[in-house]
PDB file of C-alpha atoms in Angstrom:
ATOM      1  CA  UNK X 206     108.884  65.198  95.134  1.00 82.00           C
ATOM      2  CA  UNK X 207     109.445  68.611  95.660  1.00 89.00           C
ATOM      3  CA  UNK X 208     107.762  70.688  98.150  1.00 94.00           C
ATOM      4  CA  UNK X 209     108.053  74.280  99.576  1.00 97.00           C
ATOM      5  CA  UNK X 210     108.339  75.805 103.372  1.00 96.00           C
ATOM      6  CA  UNK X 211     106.808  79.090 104.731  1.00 97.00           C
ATOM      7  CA  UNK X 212     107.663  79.241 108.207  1.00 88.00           C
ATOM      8  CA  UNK X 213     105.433  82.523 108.531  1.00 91.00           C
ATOM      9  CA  UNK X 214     101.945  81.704 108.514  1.00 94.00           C
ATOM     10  CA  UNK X 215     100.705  85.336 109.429  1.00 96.00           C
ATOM     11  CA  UNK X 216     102.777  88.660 109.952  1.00 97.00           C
ATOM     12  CA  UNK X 217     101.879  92.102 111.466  1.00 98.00           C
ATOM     13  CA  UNK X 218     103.950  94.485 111.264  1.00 97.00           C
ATOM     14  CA  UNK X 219     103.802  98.718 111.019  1.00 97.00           C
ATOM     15  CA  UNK X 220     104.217 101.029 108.127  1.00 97.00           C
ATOM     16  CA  UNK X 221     107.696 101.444 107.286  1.00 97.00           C
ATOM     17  CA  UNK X 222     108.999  98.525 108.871  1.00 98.00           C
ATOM     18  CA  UNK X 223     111.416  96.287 107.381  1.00 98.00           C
ATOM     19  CA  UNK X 224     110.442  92.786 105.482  1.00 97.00           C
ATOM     20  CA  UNK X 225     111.771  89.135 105.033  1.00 97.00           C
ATOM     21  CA  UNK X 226     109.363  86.328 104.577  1.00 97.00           C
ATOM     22  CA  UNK X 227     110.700  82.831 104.728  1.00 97.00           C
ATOM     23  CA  UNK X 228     110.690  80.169 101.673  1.00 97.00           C
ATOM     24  CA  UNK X 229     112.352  76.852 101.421  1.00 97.00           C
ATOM     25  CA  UNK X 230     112.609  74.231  99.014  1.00 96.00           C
ATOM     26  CA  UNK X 231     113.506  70.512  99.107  1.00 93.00           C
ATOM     27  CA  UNK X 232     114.359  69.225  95.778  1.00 81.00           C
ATOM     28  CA  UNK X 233     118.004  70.162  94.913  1.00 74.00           C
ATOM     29  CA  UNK X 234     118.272  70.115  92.119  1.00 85.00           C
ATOM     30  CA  UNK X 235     117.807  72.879  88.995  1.00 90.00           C
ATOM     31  CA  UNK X 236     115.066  75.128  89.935  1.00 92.00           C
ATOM     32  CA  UNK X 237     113.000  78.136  89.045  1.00 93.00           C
ATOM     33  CA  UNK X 238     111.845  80.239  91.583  1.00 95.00           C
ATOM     34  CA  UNK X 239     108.794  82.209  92.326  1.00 97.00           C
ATOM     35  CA  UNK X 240     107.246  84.493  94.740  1.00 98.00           C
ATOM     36  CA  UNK X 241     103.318  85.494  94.180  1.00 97.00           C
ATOM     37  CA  UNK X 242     101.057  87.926  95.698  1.00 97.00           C
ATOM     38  CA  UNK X 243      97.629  87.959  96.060  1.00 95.00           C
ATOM     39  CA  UNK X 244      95.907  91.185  97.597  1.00 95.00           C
ATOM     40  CA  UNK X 245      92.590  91.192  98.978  1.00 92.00           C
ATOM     41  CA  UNK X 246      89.267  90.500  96.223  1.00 90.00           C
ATOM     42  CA  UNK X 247      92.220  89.953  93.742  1.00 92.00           C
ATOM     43  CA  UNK X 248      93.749  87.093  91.930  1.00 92.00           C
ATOM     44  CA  UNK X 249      97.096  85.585  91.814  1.00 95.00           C
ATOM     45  CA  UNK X 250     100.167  87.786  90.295  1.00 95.00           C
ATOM     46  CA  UNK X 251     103.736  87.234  89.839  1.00 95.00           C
ATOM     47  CA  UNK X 252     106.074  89.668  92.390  1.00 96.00           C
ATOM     48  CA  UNK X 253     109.276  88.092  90.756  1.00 96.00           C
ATOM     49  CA  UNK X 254     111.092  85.412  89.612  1.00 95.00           C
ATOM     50  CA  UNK X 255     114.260  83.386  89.235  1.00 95.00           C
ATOM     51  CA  UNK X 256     115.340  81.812  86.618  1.00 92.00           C
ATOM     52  CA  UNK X 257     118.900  82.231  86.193  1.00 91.00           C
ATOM     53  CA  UNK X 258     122.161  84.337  86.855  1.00 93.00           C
ATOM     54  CA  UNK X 259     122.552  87.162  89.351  1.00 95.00           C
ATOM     55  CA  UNK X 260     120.998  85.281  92.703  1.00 95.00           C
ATOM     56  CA  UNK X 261     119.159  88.806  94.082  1.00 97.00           C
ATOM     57  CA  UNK X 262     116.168  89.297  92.281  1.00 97.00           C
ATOM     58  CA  UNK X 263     113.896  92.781  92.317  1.00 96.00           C
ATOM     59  CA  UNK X 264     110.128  92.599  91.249  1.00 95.00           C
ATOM     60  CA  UNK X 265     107.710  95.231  91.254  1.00 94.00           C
ATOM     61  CA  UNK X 266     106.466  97.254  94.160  1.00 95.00           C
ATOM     62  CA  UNK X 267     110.316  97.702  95.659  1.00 96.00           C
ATOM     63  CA  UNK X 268     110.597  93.844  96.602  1.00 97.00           C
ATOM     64  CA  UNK X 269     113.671  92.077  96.018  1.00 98.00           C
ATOM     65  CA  UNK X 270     114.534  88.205  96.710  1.00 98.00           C
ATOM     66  CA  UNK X 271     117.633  86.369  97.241  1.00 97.00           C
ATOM     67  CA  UNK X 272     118.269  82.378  95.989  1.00 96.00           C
ATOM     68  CA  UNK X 273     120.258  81.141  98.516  1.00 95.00           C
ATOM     69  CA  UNK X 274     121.204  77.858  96.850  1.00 92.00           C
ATOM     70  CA  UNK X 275     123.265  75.831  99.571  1.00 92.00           C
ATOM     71  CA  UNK X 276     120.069  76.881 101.995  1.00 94.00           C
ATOM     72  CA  UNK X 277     117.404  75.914  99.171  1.00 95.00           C
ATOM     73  CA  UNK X 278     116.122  79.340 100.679  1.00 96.00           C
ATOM     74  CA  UNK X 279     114.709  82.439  98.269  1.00 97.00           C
ATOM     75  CA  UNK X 280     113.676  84.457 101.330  1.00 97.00           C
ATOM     76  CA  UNK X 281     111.632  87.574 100.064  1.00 98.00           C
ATOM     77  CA  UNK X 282     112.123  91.326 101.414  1.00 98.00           C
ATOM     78  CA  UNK X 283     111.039  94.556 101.131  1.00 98.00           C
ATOM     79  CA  UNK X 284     113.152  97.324 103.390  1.00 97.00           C
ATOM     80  CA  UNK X 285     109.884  99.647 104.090  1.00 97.00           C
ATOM     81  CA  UNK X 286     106.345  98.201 103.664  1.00 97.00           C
ATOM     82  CA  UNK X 287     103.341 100.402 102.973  1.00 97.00           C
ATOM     83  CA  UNK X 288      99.839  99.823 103.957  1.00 96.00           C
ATOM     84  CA  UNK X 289      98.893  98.421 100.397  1.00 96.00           C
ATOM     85  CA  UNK X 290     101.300  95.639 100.913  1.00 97.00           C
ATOM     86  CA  UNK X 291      98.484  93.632 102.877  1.00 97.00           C
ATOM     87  CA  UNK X 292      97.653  90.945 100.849  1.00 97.00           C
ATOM     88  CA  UNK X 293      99.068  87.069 100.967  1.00 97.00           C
ATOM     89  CA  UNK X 294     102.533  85.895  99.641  1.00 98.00           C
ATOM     90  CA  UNK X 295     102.968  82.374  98.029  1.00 98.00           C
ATOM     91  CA  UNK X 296     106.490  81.089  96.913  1.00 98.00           C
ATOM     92  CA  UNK X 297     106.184  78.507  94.228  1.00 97.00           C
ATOM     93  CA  UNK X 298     108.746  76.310  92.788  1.00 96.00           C
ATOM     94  CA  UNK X 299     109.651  74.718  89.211  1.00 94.00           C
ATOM     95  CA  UNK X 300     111.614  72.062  88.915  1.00 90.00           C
ATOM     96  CA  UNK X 301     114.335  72.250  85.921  1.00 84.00           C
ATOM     97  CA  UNK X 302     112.379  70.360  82.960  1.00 82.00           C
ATOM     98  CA  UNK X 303     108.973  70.162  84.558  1.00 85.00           C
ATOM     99  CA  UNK X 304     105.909  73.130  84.651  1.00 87.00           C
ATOM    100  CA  UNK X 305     103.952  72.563  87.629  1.00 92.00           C
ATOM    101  CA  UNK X 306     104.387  75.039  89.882  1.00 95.00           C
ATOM    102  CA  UNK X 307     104.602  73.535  93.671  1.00 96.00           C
ATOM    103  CA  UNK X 308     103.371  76.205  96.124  1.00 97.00           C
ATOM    104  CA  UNK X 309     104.022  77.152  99.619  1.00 97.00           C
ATOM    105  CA  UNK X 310     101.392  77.143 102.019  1.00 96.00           C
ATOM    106  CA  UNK X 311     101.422  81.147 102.244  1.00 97.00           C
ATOM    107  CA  UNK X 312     101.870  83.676 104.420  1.00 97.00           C
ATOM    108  CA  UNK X 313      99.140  86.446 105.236  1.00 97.00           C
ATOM    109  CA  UNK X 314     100.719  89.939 105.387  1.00 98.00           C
ATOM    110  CA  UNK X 315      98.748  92.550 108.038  1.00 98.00           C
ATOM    111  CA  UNK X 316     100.150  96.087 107.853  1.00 97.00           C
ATOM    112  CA  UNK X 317      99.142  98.356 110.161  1.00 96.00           C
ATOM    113  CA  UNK X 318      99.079 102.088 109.122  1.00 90.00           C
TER     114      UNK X 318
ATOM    115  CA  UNK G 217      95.273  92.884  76.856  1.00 55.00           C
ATOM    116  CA  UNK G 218      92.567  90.553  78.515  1.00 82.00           C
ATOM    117  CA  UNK G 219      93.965  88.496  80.924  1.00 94.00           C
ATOM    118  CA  UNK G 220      93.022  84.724  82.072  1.00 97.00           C
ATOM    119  CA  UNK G 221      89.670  84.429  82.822  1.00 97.00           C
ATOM    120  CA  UNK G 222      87.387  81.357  84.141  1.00 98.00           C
ATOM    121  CA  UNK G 223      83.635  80.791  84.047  1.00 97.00           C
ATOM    122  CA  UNK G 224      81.470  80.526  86.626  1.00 97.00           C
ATOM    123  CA  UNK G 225      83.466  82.540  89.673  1.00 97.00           C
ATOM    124  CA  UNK G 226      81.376  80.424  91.281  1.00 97.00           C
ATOM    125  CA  UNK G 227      79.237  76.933  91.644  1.00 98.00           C
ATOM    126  CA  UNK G 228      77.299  75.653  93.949  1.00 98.00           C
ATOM    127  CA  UNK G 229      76.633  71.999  93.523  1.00 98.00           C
ATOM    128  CA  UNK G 230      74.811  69.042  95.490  1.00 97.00           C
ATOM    129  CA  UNK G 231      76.963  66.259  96.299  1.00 97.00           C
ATOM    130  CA  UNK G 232      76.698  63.207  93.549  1.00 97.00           C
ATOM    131  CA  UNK G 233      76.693  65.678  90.489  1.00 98.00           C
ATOM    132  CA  UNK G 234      78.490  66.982  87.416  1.00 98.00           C
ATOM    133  CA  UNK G 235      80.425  70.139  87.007  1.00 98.00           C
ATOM    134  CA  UNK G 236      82.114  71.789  84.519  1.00 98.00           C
ATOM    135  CA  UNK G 237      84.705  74.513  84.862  1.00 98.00           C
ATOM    136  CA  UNK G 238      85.615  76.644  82.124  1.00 98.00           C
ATOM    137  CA  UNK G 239      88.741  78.677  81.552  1.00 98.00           C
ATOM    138  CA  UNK G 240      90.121  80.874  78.621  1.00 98.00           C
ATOM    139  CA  UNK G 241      93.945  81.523  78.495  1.00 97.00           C
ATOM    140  CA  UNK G 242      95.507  84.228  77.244  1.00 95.00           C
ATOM    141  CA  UNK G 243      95.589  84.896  73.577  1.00 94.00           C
ATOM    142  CA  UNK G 244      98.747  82.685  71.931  1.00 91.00           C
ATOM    143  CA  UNK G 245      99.917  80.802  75.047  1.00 93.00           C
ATOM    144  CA  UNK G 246     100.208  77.306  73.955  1.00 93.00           C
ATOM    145  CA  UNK G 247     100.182  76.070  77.873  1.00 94.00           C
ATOM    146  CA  UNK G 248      97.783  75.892  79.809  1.00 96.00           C
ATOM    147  CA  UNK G 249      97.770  74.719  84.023  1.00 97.00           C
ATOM    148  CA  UNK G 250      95.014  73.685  86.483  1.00 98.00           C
ATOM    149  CA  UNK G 251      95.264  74.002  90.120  1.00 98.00           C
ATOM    150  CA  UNK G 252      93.064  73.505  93.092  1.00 98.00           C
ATOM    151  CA  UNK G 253      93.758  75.717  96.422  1.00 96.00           C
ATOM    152  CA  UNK G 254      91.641  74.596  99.499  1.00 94.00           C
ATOM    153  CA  UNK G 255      91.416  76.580 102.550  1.00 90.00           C
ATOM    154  CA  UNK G 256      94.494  77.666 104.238  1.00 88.00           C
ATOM    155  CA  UNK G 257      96.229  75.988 101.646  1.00 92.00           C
ATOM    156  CA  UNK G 258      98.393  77.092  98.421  1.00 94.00           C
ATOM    157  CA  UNK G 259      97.302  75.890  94.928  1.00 97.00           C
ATOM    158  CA  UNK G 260      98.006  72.191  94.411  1.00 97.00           C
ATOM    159  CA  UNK G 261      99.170  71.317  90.531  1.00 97.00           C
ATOM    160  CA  UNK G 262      96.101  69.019  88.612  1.00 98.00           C
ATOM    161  CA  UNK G 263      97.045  68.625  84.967  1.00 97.00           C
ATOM    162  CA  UNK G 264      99.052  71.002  82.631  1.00 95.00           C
ATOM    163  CA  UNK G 265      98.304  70.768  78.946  1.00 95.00           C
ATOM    164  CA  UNK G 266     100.691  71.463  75.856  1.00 93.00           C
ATOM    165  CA  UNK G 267      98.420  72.502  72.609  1.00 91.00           C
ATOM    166  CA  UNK G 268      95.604  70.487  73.096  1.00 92.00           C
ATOM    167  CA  UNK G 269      97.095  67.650  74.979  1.00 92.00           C
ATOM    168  CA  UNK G 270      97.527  67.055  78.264  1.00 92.00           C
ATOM    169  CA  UNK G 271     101.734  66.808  79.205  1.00 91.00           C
ATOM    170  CA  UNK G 272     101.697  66.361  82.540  1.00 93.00           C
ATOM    171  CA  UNK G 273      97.604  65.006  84.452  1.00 94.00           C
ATOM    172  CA  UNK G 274      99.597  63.517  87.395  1.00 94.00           C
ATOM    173  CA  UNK G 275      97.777  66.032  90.147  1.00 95.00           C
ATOM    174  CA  UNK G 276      94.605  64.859  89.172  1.00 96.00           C
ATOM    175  CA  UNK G 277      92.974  63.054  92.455  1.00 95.00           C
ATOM    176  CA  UNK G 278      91.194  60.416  90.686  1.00 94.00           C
ATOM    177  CA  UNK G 279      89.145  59.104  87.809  1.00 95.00           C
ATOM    178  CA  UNK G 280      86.176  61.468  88.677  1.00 97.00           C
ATOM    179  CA  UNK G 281      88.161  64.858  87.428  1.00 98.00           C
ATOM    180  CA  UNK G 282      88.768  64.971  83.523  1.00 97.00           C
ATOM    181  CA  UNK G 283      90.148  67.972  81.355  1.00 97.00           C
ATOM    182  CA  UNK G 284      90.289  68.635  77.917  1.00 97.00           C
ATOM    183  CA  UNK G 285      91.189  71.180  75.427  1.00 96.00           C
ATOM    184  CA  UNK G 286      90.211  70.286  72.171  1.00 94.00           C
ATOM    185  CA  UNK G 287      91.135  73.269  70.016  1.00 93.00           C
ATOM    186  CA  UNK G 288      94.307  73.941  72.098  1.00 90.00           C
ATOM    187  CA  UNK G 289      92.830  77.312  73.427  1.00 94.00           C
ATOM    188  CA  UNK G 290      90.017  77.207  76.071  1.00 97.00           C
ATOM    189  CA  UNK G 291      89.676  74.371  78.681  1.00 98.00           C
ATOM    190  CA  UNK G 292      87.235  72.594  80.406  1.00 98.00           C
ATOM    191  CA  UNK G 293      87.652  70.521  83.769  1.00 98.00           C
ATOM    192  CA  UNK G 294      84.955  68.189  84.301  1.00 98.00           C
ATOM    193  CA  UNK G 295      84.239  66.800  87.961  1.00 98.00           C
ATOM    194  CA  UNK G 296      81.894  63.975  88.114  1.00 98.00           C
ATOM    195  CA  UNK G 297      79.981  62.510  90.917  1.00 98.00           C
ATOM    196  CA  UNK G 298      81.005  65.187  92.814  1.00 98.00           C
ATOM    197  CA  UNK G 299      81.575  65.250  96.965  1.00 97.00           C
ATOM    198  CA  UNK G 300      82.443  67.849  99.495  1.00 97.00           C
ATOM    199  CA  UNK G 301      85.968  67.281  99.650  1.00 96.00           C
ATOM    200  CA  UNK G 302      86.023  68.875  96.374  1.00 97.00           C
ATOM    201  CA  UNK G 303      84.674  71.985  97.425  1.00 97.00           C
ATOM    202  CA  UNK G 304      87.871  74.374  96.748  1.00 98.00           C
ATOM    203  CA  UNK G 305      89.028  77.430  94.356  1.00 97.00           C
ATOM    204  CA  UNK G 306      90.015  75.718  91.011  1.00 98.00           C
ATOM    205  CA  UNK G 307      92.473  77.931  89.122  1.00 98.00           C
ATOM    206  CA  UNK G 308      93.581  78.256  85.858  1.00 98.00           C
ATOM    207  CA  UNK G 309      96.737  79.571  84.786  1.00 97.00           C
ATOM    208  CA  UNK G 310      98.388  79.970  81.091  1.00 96.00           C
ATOM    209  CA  UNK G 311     101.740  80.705  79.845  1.00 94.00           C
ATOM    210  CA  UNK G 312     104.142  81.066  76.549  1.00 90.00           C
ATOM    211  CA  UNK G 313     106.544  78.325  76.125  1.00 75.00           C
ATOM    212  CA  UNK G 314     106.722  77.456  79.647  1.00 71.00           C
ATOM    213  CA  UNK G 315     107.914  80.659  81.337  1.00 79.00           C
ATOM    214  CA  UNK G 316     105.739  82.849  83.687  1.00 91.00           C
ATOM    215  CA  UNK G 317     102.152  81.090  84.637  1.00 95.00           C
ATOM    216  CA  UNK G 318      99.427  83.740  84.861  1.00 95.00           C
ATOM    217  CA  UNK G 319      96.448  82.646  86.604  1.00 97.00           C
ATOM    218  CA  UNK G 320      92.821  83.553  86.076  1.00 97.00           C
ATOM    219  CA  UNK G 321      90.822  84.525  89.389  1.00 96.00           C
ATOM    220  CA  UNK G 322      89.600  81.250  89.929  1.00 97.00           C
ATOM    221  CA  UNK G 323      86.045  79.306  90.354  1.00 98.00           C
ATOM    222  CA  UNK G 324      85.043  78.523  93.608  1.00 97.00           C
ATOM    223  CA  UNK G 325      83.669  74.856  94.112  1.00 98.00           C
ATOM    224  CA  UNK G 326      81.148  74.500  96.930  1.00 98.00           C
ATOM    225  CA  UNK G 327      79.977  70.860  97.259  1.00 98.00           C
ATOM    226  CA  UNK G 328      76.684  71.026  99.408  1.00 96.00           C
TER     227      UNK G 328
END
């Protein structure tokens, strides 16, 4: 069965410093990758994905991801966070051929203006 | 356009009874997903439905949680006999043909 590692269970870090949160996956096989966000009061949204082709991903809000696939690793980064980027970041998995999503545990973003 | 949304945001129940949790997917997505995320936890897969049947129920815990969607569009998951460990945030998610999931804000489940 597949299942997903986020070493970083809660970050703090200042305005304008540099990003990388941790994900790893265990199944190696075909995958689809996925990193979510959910900000305070709010619900779950997509950040970005990987499906396929170029292996450095951007998504919205200036973060980018890289699948790594002989480290089963799609590590997330952003090179300058903002205050608004407090929130919680879940990567998520998809096996090739299935559609449940496996998540990581999460890890709780605190920036400090 | 409206996004996924669920019904209550949230229950309060006694242990031993029923509950139902309601969700509507987006307009023309023909999947539909439910998780459950527990404290300090990330959502955990239930059962993932295809039109109006269910592909994939292999998440579910046991016997006592059922789900159905019997015109292929809104779903209802139905606890029964119902007991504290259930108390979580059950979400909903929908998608088109498999790609993206986009999930509704989720019910919260408190089992007094």
């Amino acid at each position: 069965a597949q299942s997903v590692s986020q070493h970083n269970h809660h970050v703090i870090l200042s305005e304008a410093a540099s990003l990388e949160l941790g994900c790893n996956y265990s199944y190696g096989g075909t995958v689809n990758l996925f990193w979510y966000v959910q900000y305070p009061g709010q619900h779950l949204q997509l950040l970005l994905k990987y499906f396929s082709g170029d292996p450095l991903v951007k998504g919205i809000k200036g973060f980018e991801a890289e699948f790594i696939k002989s480290k089963f690793s799609f590590n997330l980064r952003k090179p300058s966070v903002q205050w608004s980027d407090t929130a919680e970041y879940f990567c998520a998995v998809i096996n090739f051929g299935n559609e449940k999503l496996t998540f990581g545990t999460g890890t709780r973003l605190t920036i400090i203006p | 356009g409206a996004g996924v949304s669920q019904t209550p945001s949230n229950k309060v129940t006694e242990k031993g009874k029923y509950v139902e949790l309601r969700c509507d997917p987006i307009s023309g997505h023909t999947a539909l997903y439910w998780y459950r995320q527990s404290l300090g936890q990330g959502p955990e897969f239930l059962i993932y439905f295809q039109g109006t049947g269910a592909a994939d129920d292999s998440g579910l815990p046991n016997d006592r949680f059922f789900a159905v969607r019997p015109e292929g569009s809104v779903s209802t998951l139905k606890i029964q006999r119902t007991e504290r460990g259930d108390s979580a945030v059950y979400l909903c998610a929908s998608s088109w043909g498999g790609d993206t999931q986009y999930f509704g804000p989720g019910t919260r489940l408190t089992v007094l």
